[in-house]
Coordinates of C-alpha atoms in Angstrom, one line a residue:
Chain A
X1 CA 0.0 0.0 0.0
X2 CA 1.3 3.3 -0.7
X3 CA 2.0 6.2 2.0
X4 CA 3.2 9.5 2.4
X5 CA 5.0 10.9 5.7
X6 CA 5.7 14.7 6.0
X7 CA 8.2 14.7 9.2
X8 CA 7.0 18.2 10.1
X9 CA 3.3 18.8 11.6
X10 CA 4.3 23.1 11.9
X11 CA 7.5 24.9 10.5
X12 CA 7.8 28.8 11.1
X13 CA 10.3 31.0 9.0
X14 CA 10.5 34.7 8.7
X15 CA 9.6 36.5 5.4
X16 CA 12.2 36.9 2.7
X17 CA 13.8 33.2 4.1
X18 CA 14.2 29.9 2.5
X19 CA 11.8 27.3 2.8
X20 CA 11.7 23.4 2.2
X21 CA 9.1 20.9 3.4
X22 CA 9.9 17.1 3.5
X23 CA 8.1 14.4 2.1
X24 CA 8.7 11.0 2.0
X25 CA 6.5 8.2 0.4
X26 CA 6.4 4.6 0.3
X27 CA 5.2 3.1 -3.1
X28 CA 6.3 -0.3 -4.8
X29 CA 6.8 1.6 -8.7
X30 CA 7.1 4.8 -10.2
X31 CA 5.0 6.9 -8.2
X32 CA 2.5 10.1 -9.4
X33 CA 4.0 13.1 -6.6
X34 CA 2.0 16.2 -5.9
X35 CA 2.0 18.8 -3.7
X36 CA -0.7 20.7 -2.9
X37 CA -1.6 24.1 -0.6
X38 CA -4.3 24.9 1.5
X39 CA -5.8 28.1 3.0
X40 CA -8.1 28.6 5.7
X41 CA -11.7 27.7 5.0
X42 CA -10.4 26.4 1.5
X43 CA -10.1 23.6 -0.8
X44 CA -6.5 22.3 -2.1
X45 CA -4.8 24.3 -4.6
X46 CA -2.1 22.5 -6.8
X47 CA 1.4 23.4 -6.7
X48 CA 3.2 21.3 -8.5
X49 CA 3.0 17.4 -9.7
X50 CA 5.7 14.6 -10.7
X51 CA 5.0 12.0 -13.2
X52 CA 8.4 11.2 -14.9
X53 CA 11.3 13.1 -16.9
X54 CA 13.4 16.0 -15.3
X55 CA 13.5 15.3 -11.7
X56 CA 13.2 18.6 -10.5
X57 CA 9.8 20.2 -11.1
X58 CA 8.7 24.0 -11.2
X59 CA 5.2 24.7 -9.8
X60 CA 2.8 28.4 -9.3
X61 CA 4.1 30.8 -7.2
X62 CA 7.8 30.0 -6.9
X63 CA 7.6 26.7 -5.6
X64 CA 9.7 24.0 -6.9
X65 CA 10.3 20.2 -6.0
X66 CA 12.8 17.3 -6.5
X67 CA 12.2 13.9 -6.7
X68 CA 14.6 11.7 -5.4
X69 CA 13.9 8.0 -6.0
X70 CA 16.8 6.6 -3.7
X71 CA 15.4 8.7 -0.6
X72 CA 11.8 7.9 -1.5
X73 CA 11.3 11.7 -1.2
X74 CA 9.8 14.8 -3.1
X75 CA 10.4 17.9 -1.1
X76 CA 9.0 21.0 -1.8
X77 CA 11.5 24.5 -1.4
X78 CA 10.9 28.0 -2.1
X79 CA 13.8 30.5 -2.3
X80 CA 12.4 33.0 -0.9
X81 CA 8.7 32.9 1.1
X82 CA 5.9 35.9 1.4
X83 CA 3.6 36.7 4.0
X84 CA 1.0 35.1 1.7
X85 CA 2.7 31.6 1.8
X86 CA 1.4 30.6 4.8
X87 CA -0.9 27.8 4.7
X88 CA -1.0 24.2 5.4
X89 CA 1.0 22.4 2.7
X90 CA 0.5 18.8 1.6
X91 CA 2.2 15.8 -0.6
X92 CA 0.1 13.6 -1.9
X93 CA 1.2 10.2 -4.1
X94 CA -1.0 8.5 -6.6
X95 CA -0.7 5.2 -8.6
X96 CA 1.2 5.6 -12.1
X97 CA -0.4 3.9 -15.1
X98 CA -1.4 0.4 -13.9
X99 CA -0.5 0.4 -11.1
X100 CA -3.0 -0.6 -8.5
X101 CA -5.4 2.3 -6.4
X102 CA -4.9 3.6 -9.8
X103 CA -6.3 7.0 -9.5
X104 CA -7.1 7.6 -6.2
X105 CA -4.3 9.8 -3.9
X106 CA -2.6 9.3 -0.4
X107 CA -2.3 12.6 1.7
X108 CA 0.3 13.3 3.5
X109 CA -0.5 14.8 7.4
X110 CA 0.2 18.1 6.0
X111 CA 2.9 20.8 7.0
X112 CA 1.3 23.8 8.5
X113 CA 3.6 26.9 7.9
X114 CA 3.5 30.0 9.5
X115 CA 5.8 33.3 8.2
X116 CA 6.9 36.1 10.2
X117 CA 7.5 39.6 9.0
Chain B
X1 CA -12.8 28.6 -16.8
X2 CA -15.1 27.3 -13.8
X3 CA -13.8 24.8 -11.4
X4 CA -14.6 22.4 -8.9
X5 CA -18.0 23.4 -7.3
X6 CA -19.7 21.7 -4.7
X7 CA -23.2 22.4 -2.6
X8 CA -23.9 22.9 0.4
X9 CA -20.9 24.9 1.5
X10 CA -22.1 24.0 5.2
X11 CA -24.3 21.4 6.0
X12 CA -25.3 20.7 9.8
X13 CA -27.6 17.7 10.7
X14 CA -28.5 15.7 13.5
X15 CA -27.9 12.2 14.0
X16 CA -29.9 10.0 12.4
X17 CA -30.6 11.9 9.4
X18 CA -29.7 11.4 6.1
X19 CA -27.6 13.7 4.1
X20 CA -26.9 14.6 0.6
X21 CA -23.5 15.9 -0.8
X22 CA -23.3 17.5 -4.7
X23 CA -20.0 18.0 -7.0
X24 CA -20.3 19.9 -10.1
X25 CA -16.7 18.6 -12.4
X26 CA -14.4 20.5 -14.1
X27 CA -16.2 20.1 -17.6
X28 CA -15.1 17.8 -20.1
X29 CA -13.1 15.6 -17.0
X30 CA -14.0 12.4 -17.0
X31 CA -12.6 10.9 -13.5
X32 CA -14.3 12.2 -10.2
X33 CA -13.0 11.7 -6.1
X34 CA -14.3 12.1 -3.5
X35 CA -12.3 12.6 -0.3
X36 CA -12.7 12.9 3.0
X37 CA -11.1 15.6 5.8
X38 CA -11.0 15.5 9.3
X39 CA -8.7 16.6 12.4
X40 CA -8.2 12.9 13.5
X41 CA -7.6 11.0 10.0
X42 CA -6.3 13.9 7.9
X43 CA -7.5 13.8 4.0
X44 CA -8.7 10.1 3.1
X45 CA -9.8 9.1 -0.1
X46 CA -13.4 7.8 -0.2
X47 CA -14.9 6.4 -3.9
X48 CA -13.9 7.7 -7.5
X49 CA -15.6 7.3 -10.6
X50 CA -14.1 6.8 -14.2
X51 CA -16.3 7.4 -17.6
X52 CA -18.4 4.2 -17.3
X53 CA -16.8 1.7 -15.4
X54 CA -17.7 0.5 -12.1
X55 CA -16.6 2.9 -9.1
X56 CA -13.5 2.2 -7.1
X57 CA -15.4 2.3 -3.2
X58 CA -12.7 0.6 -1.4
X59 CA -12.4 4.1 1.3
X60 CA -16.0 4.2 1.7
X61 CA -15.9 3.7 5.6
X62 CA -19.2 2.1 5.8
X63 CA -22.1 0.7 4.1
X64 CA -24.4 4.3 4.8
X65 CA -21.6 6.2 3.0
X66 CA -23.0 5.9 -0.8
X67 CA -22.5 7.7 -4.1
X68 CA -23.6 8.0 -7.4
X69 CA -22.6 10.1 -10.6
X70 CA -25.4 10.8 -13.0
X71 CA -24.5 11.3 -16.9
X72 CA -20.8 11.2 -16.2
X73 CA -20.8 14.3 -14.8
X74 CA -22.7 15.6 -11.2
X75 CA -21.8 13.3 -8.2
X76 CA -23.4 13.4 -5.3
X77 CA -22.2 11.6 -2.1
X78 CA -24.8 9.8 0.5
X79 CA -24.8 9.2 4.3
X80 CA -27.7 7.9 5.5
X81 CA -28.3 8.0 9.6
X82 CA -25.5 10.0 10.1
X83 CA -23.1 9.8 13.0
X84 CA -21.5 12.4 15.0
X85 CA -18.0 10.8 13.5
X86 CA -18.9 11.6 10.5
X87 CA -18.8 15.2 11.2
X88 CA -15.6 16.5 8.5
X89 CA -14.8 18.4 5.3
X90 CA -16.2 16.2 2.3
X91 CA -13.9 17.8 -0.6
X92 CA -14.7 16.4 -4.3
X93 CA -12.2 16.6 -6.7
X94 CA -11.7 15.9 -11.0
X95 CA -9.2 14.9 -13.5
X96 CA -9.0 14.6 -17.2
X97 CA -8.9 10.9 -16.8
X98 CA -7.7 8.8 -13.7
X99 CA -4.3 8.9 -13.0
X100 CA -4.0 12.7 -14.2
X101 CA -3.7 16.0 -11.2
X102 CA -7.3 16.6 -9.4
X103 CA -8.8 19.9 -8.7
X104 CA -10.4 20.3 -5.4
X105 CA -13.3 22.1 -5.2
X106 CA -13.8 24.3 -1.9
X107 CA -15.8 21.2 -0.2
X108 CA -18.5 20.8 2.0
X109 CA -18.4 21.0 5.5
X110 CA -20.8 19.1 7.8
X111 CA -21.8 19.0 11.3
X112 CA -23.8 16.0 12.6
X113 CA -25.3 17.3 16.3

């Protein structure tokens, strides 16, 4: 069965600072890795998704992600974060082509970030 | 163009009752989730539907969670006698076709009392 651990349940960073969120998932092949955002009161916006090629993916608003297949993870950095960023944050993995649960995603817990100015 | 829209934005019943949960798709996707979001089990995936074939239920935590999508496109998600555990965000989401990213709509929240 596939899963998805994000280590951090809360990260805090000032404005203008760096950011990355881990994510690690467990899945048998080539996995389908997405990250996703979510506001207060909100659904789940989409970042950014993996499904094969270039290893490092660029997403909306800045974001970026690697996939690293020999650490099982996809973390998810940012350069440089706004006020606006903050947000609980998740990774989510999905069955490639044929794979079985194909379609369907496993959430991470989510990372809740907070920014100060 | 329009998104992931889903009705009631709040719903708040009382045990017992039944209660009825509507997705609108992304137009023109054919693959439809539905997920579930609480503080105690995070986001878990329910039942998705795919064109015509059968619906995947295996998240479905019960036998009064149903759901049915009429015409390949509107979905709407069924608890009958509800339970105060079943009190959560019920997000619906769409694809092109399975297997492809899903767009959340906002979801619906509900409160059994």
């Amino acid at each position: 069965a596939q899963s998805v651990t994000q280590p951090d349940i809360h990260i805090t960073v000032s404005e203008g600072a760096s950011l990355e969120l881990r994510c690690n998932y467990s899945y048998g092949a080539t996995p389908y890795l997405f990250w996703y955002v979510q506001s207060p009161g909100q659904g789940l916006q989409l970042l950014l998704k993996y499904f094969s090629g270039d290893t490092l993916v660029q997403g909306i608003k800045g974001f970026e992600a690697e996939f690293k297949r020999s650490q099982s993870s996809f973390n998810l950095r940012k350069p440089s974060v706004h006020w606006s960023d903050a947000a609980e944050y998740f990774c989510a993995v999905g069955a490639g082509a044929g794979g079985t649960s194909y379609g369907k995603l496993t959430f991470g817990q989510g990372t809740i970030l907070t920014v100060h100015p | 163009g329009a998104g992931v829209s889903q009705s009631p934005s709040n719903k708040v019943t009382e045990k017992g009752k039944d209660v009825e949960l509507r997705c609108d798709p992304i137009s023109g996707h054919t693959a439809l989730y539905w997920y579930r979001q609480s503080l105690g089990q995070g986001l878990e995936f329910l039942i998705y539907f795919q064109g015509n074939s059968a619906p995947d239920k295996s998240g479905l935590p019960s036998d009064r969670f149903s759901a049915e999508r009429t015409g390949g496109s509107v979905s709407t998600l069924t608890i009958q006698r509800t339970q105060q555990e079943d009190s959560a965000v019920y997000l619906c989401a769409s694809s092109f076709l399975a297997g492809f990213e899903q767009y959340f709509g906002p979801g619906t929240r509900l409160t059994v009392t």
